[in-house]
PDB file of N, CA and C in Angstrom:
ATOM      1  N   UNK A   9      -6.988 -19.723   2.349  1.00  0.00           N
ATOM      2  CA  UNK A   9      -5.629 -19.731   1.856  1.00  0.00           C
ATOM      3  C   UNK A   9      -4.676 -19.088   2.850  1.00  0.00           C
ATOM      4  N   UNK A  10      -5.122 -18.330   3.913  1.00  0.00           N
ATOM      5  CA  UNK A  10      -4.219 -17.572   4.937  1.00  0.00           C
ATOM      6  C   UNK A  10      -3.626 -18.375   5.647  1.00  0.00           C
ATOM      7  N   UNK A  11      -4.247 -20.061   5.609  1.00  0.00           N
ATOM      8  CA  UNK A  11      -3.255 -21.151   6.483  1.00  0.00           C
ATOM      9  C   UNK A  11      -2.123 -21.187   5.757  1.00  0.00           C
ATOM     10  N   UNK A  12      -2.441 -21.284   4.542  1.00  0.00           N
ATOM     11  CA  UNK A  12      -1.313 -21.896   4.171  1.00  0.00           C
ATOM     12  C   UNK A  12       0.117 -21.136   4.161  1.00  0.00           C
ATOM     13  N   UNK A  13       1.268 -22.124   3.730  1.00  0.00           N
ATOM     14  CA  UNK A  13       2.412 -21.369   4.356  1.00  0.00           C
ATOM     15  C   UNK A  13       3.384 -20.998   2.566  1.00  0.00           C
ATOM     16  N   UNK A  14       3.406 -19.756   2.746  1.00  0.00           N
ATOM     17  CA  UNK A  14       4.441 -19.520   1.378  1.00  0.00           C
ATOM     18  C   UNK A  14       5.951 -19.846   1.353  1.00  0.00           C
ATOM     19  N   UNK A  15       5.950 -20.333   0.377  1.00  0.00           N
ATOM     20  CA  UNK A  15       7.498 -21.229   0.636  1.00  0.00           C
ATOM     21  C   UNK A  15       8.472 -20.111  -0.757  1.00  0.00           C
ATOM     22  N   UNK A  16       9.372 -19.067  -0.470  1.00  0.00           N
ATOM     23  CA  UNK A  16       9.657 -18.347  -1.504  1.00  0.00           C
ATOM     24  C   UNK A  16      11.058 -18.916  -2.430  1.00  0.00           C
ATOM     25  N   UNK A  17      11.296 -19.521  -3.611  1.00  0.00           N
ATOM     26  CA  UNK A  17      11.874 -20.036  -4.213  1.00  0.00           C
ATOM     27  C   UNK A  17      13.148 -19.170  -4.590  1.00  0.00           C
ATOM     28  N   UNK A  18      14.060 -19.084  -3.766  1.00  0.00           N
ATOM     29  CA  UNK A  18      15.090 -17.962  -3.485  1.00  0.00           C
ATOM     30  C   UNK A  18      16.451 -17.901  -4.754  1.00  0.00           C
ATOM     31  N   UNK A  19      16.048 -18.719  -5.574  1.00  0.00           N
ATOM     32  CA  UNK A  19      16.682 -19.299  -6.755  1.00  0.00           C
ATOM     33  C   UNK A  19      15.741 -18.179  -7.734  1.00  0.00           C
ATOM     34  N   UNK A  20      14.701 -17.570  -7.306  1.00  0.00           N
ATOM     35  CA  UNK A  20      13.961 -16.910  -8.263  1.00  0.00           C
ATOM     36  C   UNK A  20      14.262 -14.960  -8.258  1.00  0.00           C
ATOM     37  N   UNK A  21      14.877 -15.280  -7.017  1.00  0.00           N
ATOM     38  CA  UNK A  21      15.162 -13.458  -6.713  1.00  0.00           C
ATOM     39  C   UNK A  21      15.435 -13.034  -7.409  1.00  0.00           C
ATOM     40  N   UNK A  22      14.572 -11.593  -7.938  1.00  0.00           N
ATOM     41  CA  UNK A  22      15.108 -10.379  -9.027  1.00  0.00           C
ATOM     42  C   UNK A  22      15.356  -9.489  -8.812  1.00  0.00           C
ATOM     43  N   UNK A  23      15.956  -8.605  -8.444  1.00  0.00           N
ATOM     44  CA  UNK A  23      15.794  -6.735  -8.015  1.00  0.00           C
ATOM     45  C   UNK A  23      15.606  -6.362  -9.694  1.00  0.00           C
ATOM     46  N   UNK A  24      14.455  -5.913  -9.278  1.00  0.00           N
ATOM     47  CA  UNK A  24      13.510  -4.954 -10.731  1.00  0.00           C
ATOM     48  C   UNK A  24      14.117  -3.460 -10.235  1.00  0.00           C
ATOM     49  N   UNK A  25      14.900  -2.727 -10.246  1.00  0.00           N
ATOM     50  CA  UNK A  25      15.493  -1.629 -10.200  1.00  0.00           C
ATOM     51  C   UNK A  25      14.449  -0.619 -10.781  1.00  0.00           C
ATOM     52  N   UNK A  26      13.685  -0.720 -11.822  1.00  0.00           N
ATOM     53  CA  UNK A  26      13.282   0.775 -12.474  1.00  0.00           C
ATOM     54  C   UNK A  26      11.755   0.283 -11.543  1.00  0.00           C
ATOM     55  N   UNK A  27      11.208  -0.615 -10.929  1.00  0.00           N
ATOM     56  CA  UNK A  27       9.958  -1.011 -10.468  1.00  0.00           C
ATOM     57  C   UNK A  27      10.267  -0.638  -9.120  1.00  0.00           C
ATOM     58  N   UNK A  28      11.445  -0.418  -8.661  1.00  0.00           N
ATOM     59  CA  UNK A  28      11.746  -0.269  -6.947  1.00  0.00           C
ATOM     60  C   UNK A  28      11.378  -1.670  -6.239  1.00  0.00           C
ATOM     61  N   UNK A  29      11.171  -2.785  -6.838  1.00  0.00           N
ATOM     62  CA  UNK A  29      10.702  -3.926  -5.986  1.00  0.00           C
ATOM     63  C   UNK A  29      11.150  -5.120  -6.117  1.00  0.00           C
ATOM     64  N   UNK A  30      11.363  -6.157  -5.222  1.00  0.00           N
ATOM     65  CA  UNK A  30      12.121  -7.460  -5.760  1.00  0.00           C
ATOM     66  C   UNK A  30      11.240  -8.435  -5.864  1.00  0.00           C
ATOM     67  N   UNK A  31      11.245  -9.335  -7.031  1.00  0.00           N
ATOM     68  CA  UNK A  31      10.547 -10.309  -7.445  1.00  0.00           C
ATOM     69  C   UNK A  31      10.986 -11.185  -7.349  1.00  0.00           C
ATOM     70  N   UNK A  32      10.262 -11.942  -7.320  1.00  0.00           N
ATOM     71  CA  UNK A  32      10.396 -13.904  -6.581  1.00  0.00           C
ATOM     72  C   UNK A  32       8.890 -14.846  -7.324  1.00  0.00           C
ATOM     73  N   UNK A  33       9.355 -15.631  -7.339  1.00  0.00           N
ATOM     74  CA  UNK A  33       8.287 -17.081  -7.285  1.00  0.00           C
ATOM     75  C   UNK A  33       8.130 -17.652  -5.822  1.00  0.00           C
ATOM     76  N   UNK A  34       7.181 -18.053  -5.610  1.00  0.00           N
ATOM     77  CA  UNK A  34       6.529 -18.558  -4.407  1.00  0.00           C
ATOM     78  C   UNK A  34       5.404 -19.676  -4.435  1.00  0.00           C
ATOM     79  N   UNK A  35       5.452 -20.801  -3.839  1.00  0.00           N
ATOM     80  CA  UNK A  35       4.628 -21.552  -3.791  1.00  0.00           C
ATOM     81  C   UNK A  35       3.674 -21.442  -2.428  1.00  0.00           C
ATOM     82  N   UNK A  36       2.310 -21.902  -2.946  1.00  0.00           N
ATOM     83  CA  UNK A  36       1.718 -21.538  -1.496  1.00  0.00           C
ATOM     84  C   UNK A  36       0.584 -22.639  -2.166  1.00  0.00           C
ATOM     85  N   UNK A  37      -0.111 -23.719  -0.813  1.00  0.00           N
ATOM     86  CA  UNK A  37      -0.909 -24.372  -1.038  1.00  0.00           C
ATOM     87  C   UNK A  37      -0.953 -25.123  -2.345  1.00  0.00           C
ATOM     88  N   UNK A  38       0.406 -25.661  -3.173  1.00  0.00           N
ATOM     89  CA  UNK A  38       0.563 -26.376  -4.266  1.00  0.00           C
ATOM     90  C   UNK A  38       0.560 -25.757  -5.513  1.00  0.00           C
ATOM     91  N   UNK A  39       0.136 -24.551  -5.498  1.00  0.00           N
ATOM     92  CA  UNK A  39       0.039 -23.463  -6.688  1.00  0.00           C
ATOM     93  C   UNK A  39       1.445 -22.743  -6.446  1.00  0.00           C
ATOM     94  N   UNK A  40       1.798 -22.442  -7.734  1.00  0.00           N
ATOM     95  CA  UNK A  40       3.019 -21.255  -7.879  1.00  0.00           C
ATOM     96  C   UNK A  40       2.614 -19.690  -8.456  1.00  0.00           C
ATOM     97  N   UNK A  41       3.020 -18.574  -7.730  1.00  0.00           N
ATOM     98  CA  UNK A  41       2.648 -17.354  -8.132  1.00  0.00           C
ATOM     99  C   UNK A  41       3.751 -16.882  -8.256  1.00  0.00           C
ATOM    100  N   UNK A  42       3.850 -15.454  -8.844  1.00  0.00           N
ATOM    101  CA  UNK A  42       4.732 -14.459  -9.033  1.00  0.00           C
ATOM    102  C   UNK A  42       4.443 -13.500  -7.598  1.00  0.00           C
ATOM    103  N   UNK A  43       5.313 -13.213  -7.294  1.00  0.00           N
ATOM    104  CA  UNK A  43       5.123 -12.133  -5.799  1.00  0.00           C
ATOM    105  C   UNK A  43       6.273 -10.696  -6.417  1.00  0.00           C
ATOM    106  N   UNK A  44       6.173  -9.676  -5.908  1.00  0.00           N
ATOM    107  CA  UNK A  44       6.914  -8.654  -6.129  1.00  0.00           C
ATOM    108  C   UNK A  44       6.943  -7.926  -4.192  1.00  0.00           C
ATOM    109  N   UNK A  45       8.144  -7.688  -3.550  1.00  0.00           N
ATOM    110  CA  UNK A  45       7.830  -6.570  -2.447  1.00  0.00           C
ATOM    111  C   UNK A  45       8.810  -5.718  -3.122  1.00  0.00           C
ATOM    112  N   UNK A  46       7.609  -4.235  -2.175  1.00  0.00           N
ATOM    113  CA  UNK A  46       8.499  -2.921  -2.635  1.00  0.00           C
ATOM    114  C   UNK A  46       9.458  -2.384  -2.047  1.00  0.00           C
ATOM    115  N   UNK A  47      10.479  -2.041  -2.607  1.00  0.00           N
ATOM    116  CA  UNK A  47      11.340  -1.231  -1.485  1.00  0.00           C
ATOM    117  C   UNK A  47      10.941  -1.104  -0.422  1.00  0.00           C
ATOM    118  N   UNK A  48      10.102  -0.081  -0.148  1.00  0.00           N
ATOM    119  CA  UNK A  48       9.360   0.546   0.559  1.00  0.00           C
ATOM    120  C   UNK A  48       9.010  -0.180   1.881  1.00  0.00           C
ATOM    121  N   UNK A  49       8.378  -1.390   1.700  1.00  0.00           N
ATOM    122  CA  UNK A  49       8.017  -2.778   2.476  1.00  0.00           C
ATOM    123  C   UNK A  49       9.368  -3.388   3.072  1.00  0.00           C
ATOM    124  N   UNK A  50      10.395  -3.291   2.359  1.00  0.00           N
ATOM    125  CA  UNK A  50      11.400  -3.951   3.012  1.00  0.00           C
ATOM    126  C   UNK A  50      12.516  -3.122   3.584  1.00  0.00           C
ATOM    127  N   UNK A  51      11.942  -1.443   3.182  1.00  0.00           N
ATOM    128  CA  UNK A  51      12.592  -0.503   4.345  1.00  0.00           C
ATOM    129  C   UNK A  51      12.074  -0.382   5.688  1.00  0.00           C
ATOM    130  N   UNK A  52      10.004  -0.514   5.672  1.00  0.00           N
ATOM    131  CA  UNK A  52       9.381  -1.044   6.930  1.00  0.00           C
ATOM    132  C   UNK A  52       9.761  -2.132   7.860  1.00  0.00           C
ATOM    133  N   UNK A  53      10.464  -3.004   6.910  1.00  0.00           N
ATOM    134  CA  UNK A  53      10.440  -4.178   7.869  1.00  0.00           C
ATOM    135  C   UNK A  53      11.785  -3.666   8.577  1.00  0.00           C
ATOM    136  N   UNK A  54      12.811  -3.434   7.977  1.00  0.00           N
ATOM    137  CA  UNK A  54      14.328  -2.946   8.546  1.00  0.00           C
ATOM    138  C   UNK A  54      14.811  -1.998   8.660  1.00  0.00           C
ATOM    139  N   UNK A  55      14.419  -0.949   8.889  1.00  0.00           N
ATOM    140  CA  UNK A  55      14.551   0.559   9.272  1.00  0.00           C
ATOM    141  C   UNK A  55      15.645   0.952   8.318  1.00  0.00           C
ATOM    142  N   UNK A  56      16.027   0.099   7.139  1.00  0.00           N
ATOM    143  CA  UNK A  56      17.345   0.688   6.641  1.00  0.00           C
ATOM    144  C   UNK A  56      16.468   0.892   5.100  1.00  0.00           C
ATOM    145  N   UNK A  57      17.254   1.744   4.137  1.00  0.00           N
ATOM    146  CA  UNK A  57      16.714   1.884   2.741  1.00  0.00           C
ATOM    147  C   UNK A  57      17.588   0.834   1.674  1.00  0.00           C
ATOM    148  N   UNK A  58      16.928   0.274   1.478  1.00  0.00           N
ATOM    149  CA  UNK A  58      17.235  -1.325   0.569  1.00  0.00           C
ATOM    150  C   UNK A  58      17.750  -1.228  -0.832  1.00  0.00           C
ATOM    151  N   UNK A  59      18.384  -0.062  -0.969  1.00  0.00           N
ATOM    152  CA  UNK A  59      18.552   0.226  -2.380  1.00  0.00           C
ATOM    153  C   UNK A  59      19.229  -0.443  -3.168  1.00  0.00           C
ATOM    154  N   UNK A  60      20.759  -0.660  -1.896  1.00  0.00           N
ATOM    155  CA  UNK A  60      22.059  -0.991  -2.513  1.00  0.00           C
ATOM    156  C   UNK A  60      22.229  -2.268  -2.839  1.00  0.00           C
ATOM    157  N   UNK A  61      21.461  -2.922  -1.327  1.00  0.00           N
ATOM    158  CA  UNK A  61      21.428  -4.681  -1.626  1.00  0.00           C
ATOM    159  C   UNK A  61      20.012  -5.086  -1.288  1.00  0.00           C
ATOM    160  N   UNK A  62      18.924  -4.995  -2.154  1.00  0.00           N
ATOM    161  CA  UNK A  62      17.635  -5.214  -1.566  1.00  0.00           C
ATOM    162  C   UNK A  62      17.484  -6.848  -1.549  1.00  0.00           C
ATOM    163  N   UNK A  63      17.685  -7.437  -2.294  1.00  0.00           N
ATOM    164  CA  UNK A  63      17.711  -8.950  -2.531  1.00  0.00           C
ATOM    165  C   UNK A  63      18.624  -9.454  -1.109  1.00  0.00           C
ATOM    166  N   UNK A  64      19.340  -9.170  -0.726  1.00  0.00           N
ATOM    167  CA  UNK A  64      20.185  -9.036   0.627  1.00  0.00           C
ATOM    168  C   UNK A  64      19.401  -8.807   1.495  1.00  0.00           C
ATOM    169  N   UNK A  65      18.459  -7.919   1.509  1.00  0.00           N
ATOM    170  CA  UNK A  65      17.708  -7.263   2.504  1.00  0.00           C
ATOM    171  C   UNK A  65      16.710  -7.837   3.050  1.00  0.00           C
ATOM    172  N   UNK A  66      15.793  -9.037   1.684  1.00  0.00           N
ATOM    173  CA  UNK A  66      15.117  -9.550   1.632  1.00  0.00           C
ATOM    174  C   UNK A  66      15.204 -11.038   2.259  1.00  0.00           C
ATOM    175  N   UNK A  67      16.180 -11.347   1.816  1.00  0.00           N
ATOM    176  CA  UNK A  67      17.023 -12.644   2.509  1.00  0.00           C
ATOM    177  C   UNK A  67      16.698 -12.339   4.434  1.00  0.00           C
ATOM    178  N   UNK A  68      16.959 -11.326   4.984  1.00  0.00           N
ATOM    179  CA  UNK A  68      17.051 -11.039   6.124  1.00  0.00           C
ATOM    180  C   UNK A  68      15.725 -10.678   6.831  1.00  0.00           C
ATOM    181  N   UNK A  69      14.953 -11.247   5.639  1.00  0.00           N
ATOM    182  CA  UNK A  69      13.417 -10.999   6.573  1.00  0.00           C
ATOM    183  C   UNK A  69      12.709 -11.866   5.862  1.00  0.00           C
ATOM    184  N   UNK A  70      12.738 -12.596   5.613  1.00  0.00           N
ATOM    185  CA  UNK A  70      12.143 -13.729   4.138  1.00  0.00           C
ATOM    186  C   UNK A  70      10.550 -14.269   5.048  1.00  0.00           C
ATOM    187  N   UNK A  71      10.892 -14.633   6.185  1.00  0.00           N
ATOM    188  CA  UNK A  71       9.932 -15.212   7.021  1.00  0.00           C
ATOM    189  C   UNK A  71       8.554 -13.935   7.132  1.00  0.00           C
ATOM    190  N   UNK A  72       9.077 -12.898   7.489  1.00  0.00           N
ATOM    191  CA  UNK A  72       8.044 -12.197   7.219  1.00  0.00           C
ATOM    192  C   UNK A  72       7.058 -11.267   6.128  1.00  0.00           C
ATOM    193  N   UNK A  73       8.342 -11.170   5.008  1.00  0.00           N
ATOM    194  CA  UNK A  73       8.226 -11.316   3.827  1.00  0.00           C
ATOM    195  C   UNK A  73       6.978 -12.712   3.090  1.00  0.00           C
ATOM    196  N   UNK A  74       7.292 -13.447   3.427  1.00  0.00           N
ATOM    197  CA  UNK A  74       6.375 -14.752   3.441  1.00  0.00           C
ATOM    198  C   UNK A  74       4.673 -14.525   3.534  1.00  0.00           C
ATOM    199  N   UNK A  75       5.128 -14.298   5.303  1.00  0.00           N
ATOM    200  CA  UNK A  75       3.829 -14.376   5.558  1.00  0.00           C
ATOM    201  C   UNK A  75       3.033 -12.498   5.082  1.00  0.00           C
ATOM    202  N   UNK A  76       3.530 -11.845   4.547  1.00  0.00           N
ATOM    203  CA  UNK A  76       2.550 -10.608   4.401  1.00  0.00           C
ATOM    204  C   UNK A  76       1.897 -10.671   2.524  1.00  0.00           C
ATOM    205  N   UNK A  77       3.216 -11.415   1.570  1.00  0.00           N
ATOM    206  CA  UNK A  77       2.433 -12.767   0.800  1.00  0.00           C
ATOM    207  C   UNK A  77       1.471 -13.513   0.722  1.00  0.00           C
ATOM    208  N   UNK A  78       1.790 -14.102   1.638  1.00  0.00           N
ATOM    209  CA  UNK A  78       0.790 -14.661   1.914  1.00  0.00           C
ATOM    210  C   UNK A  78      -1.288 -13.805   2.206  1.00  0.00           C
ATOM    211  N   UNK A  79      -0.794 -12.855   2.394  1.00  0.00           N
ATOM    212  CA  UNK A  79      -1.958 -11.853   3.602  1.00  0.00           C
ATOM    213  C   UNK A  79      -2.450 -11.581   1.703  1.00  0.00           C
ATOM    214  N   UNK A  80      -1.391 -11.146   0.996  1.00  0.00           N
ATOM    215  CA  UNK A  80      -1.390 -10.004  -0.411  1.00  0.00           C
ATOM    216  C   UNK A  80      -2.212 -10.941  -1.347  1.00  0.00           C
ATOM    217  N   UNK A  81      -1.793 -12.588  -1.363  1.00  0.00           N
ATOM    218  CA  UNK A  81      -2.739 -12.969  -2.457  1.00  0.00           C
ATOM    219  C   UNK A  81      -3.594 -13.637  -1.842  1.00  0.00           C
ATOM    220  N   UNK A  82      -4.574 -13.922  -0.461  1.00  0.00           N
ATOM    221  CA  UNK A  82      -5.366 -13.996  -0.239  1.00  0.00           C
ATOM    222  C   UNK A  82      -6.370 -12.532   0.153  1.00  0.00           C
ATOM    223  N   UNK A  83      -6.015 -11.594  -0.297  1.00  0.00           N
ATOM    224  CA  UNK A  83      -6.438 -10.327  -0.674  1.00  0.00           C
ATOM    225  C   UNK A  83      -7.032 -10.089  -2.257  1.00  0.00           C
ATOM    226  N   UNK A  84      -6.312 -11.556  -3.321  1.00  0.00           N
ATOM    227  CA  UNK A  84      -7.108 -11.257  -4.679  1.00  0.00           C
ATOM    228  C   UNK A  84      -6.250 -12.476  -5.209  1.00  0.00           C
ATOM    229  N   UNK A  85      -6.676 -13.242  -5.098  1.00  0.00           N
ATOM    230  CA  UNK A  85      -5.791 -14.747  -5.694  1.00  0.00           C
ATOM    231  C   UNK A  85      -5.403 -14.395  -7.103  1.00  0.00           C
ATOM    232  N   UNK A  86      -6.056 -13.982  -8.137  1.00  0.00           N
ATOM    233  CA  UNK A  86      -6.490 -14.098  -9.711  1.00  0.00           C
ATOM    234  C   UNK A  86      -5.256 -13.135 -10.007  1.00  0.00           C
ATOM    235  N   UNK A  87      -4.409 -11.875  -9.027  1.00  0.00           N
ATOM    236  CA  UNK A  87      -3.465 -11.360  -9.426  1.00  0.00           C
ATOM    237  C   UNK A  87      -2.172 -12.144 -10.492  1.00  0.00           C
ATOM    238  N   UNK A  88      -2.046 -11.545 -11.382  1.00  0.00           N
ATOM    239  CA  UNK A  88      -0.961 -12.130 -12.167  1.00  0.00           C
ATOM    240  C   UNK A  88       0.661 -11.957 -11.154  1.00  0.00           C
ATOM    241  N   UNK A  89       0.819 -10.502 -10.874  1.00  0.00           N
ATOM    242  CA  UNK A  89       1.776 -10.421 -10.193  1.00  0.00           C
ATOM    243  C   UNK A  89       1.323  -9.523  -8.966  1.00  0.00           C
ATOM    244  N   UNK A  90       1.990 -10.742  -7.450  1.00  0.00           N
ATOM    245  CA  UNK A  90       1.066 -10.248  -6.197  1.00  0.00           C
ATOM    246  C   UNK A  90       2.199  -9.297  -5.748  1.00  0.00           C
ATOM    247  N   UNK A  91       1.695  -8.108  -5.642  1.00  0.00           N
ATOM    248  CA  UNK A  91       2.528  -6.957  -5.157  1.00  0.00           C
ATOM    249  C   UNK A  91       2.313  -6.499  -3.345  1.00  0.00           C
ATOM    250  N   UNK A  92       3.422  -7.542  -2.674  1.00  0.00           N
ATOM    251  CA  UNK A  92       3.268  -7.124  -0.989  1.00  0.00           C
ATOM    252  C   UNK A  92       3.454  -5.609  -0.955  1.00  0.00           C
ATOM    253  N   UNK A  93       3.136  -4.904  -0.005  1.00  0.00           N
ATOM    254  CA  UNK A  93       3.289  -3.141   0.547  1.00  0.00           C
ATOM    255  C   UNK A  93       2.882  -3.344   1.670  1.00  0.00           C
ATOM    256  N   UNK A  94       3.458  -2.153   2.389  1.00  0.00           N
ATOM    257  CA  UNK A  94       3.200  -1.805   4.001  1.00  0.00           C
ATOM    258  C   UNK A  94       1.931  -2.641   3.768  1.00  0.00           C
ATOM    259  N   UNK A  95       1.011  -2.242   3.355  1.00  0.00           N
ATOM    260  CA  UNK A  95      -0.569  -3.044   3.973  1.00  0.00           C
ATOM    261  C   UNK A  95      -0.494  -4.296   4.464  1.00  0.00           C
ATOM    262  N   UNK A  96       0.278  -5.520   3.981  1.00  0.00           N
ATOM    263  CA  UNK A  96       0.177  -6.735   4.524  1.00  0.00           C
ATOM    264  C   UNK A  96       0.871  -6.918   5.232  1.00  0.00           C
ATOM    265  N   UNK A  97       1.572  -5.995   5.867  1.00  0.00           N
ATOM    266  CA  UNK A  97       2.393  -5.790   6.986  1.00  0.00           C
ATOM    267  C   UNK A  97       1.670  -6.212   8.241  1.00  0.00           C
TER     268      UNK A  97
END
């Protein structure tokens, strides 16, 4: 599943505020999942803290955002909701 390419459905963006993380739908290899990245992950990727506009933030790295998605649910497919962090960085 690591070929395949996650396509993130940007019509789905949430900032979960009390979760610290933004949620999305994502298709990957014909299946649709739930994905969540954390703050945290998208302060790694941009040296800035994503508080104010994280969905903004996310937009500005989507490609790599993607692919560490990608890394997160071929790490445990069966996840209900795949939670990226530094690790699939």
């Amino acid at each position: 599943m690591a070929a395949d390419q996650l396509s993130i459905d940007t019509a789905t963006l949430f900032d979960n505020v009390d979760e610290r993380r933004v949620e999305f739908a994502a298709e990957i290899g014909g299946e649709r999942h739930a994905f969540a990245v954390l703050y945290d992950t998208l302060r790694a990727l941009t040296g800035i803290n994503p508080v104010t506009e994280p969905v903004a933030t996310l937009h500005g790295v989507a490609d790599r955002v993607a692919a560490a998605g990608a890394k997160a649910l071929a790490r445990d497919p069966d996840q209900v909701m795949v939670v990226i962090s530094e690790n699939d960085l």
